[in-house]
Short mmCIF file of C-alpha atoms and ligand atoms in Angstrom, two decimals:
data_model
loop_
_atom_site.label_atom_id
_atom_site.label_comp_id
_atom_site.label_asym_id
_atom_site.label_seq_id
_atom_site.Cartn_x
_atom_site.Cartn_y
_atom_site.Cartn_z
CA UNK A 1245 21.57 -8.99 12.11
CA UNK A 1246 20.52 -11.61 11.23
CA UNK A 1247 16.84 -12.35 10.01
CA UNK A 1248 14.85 -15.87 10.59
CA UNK A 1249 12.35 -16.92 8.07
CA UNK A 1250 9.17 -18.28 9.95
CA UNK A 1251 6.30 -20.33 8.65
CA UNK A 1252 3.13 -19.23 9.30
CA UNK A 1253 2.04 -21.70 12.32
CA UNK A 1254 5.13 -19.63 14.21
CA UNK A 1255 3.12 -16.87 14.86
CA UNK A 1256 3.80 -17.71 18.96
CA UNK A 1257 7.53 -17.57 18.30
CA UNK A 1258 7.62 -14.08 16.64
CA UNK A 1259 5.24 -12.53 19.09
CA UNK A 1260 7.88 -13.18 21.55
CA UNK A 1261 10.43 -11.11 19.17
CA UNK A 1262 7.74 -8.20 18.90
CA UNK A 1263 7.31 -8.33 22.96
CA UNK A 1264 11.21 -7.95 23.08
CA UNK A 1265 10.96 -5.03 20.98
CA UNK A 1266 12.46 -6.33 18.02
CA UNK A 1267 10.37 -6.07 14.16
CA UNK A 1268 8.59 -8.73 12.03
CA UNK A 1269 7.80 -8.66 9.14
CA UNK A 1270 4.15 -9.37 8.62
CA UNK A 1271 1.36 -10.99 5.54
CA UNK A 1272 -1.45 -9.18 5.27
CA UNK A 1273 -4.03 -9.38 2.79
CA UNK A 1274 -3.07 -5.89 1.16
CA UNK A 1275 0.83 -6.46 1.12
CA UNK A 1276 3.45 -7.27 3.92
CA UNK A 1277 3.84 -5.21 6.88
CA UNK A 1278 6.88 -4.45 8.35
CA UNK A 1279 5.52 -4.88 12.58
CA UNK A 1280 6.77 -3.57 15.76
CA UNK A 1281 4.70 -3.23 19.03
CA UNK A 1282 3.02 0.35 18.54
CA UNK A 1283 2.81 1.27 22.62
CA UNK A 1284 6.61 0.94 22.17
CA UNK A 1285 8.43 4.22 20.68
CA UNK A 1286 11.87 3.00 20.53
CA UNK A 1287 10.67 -0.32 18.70
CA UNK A 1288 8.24 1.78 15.93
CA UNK A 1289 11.51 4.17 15.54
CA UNK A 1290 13.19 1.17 14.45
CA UNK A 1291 11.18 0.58 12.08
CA UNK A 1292 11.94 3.91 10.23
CA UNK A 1293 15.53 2.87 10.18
CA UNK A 1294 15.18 -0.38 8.73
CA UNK A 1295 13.14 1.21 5.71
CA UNK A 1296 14.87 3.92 5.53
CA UNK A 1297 11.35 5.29 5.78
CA UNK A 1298 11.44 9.58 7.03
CA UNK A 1299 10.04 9.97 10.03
CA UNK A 1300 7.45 12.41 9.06
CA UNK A 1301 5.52 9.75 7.22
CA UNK A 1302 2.72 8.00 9.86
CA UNK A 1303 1.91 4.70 10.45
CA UNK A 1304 -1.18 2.45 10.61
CA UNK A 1305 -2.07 0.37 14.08
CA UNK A 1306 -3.35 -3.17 13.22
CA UNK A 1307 -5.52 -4.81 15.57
CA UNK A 1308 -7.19 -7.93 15.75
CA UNK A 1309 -10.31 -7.11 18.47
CA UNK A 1310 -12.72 -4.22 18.71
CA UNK A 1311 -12.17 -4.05 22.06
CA UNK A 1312 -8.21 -3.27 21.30
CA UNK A 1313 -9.51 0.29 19.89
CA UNK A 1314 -10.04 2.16 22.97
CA UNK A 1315 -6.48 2.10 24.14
CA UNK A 1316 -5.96 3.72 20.62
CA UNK A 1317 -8.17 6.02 19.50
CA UNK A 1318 -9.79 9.20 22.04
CA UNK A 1319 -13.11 8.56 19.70
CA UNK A 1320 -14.99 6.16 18.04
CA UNK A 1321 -17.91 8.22 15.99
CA UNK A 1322 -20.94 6.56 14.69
CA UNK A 1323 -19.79 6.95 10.99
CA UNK A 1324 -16.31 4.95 12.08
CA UNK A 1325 -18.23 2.25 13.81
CA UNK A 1326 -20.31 1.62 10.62
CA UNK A 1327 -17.35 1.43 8.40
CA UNK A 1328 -16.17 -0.72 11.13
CA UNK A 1329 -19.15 -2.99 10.76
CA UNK A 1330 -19.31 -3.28 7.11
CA UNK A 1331 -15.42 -3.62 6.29
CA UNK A 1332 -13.53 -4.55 9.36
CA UNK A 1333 -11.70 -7.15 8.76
CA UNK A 1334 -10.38 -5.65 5.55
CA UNK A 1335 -8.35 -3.48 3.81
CA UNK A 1336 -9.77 -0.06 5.45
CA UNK A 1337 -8.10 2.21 7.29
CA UNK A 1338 -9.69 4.55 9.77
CA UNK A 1339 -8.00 7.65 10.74
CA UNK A 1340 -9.52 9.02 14.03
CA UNK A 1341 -8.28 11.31 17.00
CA UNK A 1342 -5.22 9.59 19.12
CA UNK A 1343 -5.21 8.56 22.30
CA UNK A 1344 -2.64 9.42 24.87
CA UNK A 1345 -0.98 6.12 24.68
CA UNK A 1346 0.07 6.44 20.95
CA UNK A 1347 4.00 7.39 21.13
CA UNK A 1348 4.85 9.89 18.83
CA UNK A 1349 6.45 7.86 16.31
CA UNK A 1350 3.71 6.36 15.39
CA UNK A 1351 1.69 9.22 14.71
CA UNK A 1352 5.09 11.46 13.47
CA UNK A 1353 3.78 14.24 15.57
CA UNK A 1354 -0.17 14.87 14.19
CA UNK A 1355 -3.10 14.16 16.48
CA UNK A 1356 -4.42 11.74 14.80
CA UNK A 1357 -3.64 8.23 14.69
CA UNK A 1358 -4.87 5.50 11.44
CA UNK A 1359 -5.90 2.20 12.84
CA UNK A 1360 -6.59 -1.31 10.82
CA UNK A 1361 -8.19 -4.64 11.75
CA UNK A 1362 -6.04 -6.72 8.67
CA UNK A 1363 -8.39 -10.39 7.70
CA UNK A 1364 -5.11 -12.17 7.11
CA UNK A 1365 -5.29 -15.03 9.38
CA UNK A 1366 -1.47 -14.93 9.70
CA UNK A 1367 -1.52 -10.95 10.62
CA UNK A 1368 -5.16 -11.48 13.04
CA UNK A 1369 -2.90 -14.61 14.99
CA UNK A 1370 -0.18 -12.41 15.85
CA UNK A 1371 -1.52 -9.64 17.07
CA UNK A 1372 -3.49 -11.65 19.23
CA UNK A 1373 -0.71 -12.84 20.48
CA UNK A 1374 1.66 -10.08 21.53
CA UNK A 1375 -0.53 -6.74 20.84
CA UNK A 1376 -1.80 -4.29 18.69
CA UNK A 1377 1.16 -3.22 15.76
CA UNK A 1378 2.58 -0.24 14.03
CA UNK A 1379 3.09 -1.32 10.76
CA UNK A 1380 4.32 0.44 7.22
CA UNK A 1381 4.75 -1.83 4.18
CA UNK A 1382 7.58 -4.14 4.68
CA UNK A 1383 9.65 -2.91 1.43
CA UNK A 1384 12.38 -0.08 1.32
CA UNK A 1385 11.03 3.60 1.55
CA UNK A 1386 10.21 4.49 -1.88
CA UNK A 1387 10.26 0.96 -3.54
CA UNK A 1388 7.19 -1.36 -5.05
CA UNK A 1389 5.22 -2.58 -2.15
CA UNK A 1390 6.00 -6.57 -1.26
CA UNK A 1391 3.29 -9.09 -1.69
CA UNK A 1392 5.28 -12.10 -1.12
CA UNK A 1393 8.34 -13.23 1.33
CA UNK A 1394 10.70 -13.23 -1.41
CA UNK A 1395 10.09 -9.61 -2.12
CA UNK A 1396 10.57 -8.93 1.50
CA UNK A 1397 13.67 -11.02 1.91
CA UNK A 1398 15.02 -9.08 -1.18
CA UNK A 1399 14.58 -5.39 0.84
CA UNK A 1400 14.96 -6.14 4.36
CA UNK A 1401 17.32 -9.39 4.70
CA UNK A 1402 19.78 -8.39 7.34
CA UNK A 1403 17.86 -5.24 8.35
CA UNK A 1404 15.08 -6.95 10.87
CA UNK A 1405 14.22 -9.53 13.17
CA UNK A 1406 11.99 -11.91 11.40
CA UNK A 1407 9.76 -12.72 8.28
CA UNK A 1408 6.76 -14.71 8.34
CA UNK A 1409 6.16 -16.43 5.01
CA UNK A 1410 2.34 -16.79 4.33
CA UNK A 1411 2.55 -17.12 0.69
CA UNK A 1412 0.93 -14.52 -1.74
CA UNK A 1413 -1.21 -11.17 -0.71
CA UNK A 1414 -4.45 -11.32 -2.22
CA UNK A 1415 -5.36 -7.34 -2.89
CA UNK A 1416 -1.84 -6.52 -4.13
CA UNK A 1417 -2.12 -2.90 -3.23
CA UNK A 1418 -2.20 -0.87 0.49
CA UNK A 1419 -5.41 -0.43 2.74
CA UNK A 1420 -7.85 2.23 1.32
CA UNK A 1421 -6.98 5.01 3.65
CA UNK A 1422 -10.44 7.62 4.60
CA UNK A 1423 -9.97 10.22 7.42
CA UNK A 1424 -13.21 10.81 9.90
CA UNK A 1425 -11.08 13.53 11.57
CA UNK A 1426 -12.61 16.06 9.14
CA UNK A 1427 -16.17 16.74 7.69
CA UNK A 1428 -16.96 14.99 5.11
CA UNK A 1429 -14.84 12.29 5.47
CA UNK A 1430 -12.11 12.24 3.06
CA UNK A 1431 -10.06 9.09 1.06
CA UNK A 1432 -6.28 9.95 1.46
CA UNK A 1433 -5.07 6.97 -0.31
CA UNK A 1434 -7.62 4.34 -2.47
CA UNK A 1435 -7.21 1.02 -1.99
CA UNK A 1436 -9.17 -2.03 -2.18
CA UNK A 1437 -12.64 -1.12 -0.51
CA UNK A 1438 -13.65 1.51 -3.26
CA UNK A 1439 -15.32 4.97 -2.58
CA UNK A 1440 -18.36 4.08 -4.03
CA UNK A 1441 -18.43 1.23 -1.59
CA UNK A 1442 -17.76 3.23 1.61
CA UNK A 1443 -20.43 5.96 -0.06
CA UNK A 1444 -23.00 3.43 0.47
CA UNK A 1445 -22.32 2.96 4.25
CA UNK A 1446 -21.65 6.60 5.37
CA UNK A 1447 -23.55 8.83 2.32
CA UNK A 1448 -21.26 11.28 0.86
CA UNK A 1449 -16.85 11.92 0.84
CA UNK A 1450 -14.73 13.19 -0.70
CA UNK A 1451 -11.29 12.39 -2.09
CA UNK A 1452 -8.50 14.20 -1.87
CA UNK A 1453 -6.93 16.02 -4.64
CA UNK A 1454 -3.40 14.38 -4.02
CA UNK A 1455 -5.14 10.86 -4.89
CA UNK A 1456 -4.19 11.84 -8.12
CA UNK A 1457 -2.21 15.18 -8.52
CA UNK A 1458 1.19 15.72 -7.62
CA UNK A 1459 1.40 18.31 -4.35
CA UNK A 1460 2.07 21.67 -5.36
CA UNK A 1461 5.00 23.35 -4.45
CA UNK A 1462 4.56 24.75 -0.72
CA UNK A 1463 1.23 22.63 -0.45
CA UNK A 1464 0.40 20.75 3.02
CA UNK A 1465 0.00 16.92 2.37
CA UNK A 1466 -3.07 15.80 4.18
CA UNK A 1467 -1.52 12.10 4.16
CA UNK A 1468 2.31 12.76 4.37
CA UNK A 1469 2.84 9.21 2.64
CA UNK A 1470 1.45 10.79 -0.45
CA UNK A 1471 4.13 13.71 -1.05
CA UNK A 1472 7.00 10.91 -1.16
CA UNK A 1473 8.00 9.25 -4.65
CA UNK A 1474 6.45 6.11 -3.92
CA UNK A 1475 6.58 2.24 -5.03
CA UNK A 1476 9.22 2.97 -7.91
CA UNK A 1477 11.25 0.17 -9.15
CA UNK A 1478 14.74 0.89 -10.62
CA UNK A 1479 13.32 1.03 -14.16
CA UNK A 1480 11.59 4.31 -15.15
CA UNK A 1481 7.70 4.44 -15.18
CA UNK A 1482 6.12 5.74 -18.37
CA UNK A 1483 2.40 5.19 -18.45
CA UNK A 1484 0.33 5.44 -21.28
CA UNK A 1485 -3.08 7.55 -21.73
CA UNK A 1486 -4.99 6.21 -25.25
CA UNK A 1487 -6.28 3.02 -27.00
CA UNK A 1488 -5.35 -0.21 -27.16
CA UNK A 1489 -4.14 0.11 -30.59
CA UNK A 1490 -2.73 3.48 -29.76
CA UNK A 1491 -0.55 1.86 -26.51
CA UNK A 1492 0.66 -1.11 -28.96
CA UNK A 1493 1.76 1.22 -31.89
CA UNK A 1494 4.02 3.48 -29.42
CA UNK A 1495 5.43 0.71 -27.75
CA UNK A 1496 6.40 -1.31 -30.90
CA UNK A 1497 7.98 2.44 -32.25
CA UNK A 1498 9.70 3.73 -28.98
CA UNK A 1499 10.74 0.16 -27.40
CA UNK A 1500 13.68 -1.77 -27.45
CA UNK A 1501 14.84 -5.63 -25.89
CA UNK A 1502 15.14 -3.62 -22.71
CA UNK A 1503 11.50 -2.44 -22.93
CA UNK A 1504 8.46 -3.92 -20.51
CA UNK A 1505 5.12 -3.52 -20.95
CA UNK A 1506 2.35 -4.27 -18.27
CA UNK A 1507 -0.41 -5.77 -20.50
CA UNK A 1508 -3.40 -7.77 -20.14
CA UNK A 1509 -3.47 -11.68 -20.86
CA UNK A 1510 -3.53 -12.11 -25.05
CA UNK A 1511 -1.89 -8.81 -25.76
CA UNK A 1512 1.50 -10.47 -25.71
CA UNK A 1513 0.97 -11.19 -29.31
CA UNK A 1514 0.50 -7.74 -30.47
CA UNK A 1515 3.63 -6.24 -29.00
CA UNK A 1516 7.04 -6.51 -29.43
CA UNK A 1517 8.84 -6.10 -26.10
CA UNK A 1518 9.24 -7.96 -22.76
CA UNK A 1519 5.48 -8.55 -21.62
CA UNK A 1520 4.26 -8.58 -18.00
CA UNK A 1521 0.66 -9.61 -18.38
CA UNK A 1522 -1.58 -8.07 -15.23
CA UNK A 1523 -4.86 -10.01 -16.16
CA UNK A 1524 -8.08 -9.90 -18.02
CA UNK A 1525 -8.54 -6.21 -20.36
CA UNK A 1526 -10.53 -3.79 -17.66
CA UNK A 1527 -9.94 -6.49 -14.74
CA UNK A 1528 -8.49 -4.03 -12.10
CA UNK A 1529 -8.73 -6.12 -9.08
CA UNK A 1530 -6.00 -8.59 -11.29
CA UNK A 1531 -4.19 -5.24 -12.33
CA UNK A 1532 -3.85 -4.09 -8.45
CA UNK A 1533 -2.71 -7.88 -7.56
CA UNK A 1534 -0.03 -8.05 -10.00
CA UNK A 1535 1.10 -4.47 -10.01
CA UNK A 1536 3.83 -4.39 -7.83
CA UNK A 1537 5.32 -7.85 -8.55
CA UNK A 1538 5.36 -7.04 -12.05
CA UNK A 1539 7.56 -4.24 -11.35
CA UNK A 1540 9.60 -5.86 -9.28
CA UNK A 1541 9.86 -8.24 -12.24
CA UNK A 1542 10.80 -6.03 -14.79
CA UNK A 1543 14.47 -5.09 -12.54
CA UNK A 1544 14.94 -8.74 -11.82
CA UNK A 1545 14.63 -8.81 -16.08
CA UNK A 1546 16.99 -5.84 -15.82
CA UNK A 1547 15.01 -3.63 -18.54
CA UNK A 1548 15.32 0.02 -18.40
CA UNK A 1549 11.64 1.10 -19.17
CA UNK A 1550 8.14 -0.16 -18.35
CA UNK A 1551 4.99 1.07 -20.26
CA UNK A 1552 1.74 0.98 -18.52
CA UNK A 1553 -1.68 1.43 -19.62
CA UNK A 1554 -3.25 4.38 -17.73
CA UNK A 1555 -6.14 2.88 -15.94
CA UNK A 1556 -9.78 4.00 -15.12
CA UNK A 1557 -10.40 6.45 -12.35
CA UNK A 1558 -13.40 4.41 -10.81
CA UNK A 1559 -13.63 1.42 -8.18
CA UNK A 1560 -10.07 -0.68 -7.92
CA UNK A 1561 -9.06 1.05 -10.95
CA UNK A 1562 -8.53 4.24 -8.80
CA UNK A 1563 -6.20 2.19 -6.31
CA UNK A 1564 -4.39 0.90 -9.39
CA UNK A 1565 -4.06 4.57 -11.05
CA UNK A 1566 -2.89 6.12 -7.81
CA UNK A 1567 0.36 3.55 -7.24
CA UNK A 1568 0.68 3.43 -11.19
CA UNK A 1569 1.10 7.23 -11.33
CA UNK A 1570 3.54 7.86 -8.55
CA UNK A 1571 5.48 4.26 -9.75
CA UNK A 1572 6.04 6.78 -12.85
CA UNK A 1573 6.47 9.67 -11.19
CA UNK A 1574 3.58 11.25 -13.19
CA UNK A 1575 5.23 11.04 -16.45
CA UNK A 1576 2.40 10.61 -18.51
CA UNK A 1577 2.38 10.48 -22.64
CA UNK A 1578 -0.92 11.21 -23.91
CA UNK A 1579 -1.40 9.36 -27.14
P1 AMP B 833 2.11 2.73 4.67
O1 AMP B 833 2.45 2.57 6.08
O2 AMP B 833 3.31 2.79 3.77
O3 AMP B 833 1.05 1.76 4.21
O4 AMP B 833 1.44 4.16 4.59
C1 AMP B 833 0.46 4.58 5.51
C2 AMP B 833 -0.26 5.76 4.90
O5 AMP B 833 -1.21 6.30 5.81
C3 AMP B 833 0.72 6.89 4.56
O6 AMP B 833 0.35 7.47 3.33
C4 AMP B 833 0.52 7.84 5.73
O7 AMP B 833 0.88 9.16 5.39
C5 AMP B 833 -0.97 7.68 6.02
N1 AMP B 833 -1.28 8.02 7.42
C6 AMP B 833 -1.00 7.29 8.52
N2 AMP B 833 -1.41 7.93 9.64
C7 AMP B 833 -1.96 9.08 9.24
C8 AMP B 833 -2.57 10.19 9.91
N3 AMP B 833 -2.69 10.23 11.23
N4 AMP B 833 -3.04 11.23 9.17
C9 AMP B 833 -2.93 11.20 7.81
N5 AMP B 833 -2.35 10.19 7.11
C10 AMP B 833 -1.89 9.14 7.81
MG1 MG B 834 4.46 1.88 2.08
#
């Protein structure tokens, strides 16, 4: 097949491919979506294929109205509503009890459904114009998560319809993912609207363990997403749990010129490998934004190994720790 490359004022041309059936990819402001029209089963099955994604694994409905959410969702509690107020449009998703008109792809089988309303203009203009859209991350199952066309083009060239190039993603990671379908509510997946954020709005949640544990054997995934290895590049994942000085001194003794390191801006001069600078020390909203590009980087570099610094658990730095961890498929040295 073979896939056009839009620009983003074409928004009326590839709601006509998702009307046909057929799958765009998508900006968003968290990363790019891989779309398909989420009343239509055989389209969101598609979408599986293309990623390779297994079918097990649910997807998120994006919507750009309120009024879209009653076709999708049997309930729409008080708590939801607020969360809907304070960070709709934005990188929160709600997961609620499904309607009826929710194939079964889309939900892989649970009786629930997750629902979005993205702020991308790009993402708000075309569902608008065709209809609400099933949408994973627009990157091969198991890969770093694309925040530009060019990462997208590099997965799914050949594989889909359409890309719509709308430049850079501004969050870097996925939607923060909280389920109202249990008491408290609980965070599945962090993201970029932070649990002390979403604590103010609706008092008290919790977070699930598998935020940051690996499942146990035998263990029920509350978010199937989260039992996959997850946004890996082809270089192995090592992070780092100490110091500054601590992270520099193993790197400089274990590396070699097939060595990265994801480091903040300035810390280049300290260490003697191939650097992928993230942002400002302790700025974890620049850490989340570069993550995945920088790993993407360090295969295009061709190294072997990338070191990471083990961020904080609190605010973005939880989102950040959460991709990091499964990137590296928990291997973790403490220093
Ligand atoms: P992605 O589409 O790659 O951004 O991932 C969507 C995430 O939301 C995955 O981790 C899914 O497992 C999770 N998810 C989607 N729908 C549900 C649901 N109904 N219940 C629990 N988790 C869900
Ligand atoms: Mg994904």
């Amino acid at each position: 097949m073979k896939t056009l490359i839009l620009t983003a004022d074409q928004t009326d041309q590839a709601a006509q491919i998702i009307k046909k059936g057929g799958l765009v990819a998508m900006p968003t402001e968290t990363v790019y979506g891989l779309a398909a029209d989420a009343f239509n089963g055989e389209a969101v099955a598609s979408i599986f294929k293309a990623k390779g994604r297994p079918m097990d694994n649910p997807l998120i409905v994006h919507i750009s109205s309120l009024d879209q959410i009653g076709s999708i969702v049997r309930e729409f509690p008080e708590k939801a509503r607020a969360l809907a107020e304070s960070f709709w449009p934005g990188p929160l998703t709600i997961i609620l009890p499904k309607s009826d008109n929710i194939p079964i792809e889309v939900s892989a089988g649970l009786d629930t459904v997750a629902v979005r309303f993205p702020s991308h203009p790009v993402a708000k203009k075309l569902i608008a114009a065709s209809c609400p859209l099933a949408a994973p991350s627009a990157n091969l199952s198991g890969s770093p998560s694309p925040t530009t066309a060019a990462h997208v083009i590099s997965d799914m060239n050949g594989r889909i319809d359409a890309i719509i190039d709308g430049g850079d993603c501004l969050v870097g990671v996925e939607s923060t993912v909280i389920t109202l379908a249990c008491e408290p509510p609980r965070i599945l997946r962090p993201g970029g609207i932070t649990a002390e954020q979403i604590e103010k709005v609706i008092g008290h949640i919790e977070i699930d363990k598998a935020v940051t544990n690996p499942l146990e054997e035998g263990q029920q995934a509350a978010s199937p997403g989260m039992k996959y290895k997850h946004y890996s590049p082809k270089a192995e994942v090592i992070l780092l749990d100490g110091d500054d000085e601590a992270f520099e001194k193993y790197i400089n003794e274990t590396g070699d010129d097939r060595t990265a390191a994801l480091c903040y801006n300035g810390q280049q001069d300290r260490l003697d490998c191939i650097c992928l600078p993230i942002g400002e020390k302790g700025d974890y909203t620049a850490y989340a934004h570069n993550l995945f590009s920088s790993l993407r980087e360090a295969d295009e570099k061709g190294c072997t190994r990338v070191y990471a610094h083990c961020p904080e658990t609190s605010g973005v730095g939880l989102a950040v720790y959460n991709r990091v961890i499964r990137a590296a498929g928990f291997k973790t040295v403490k220093l």
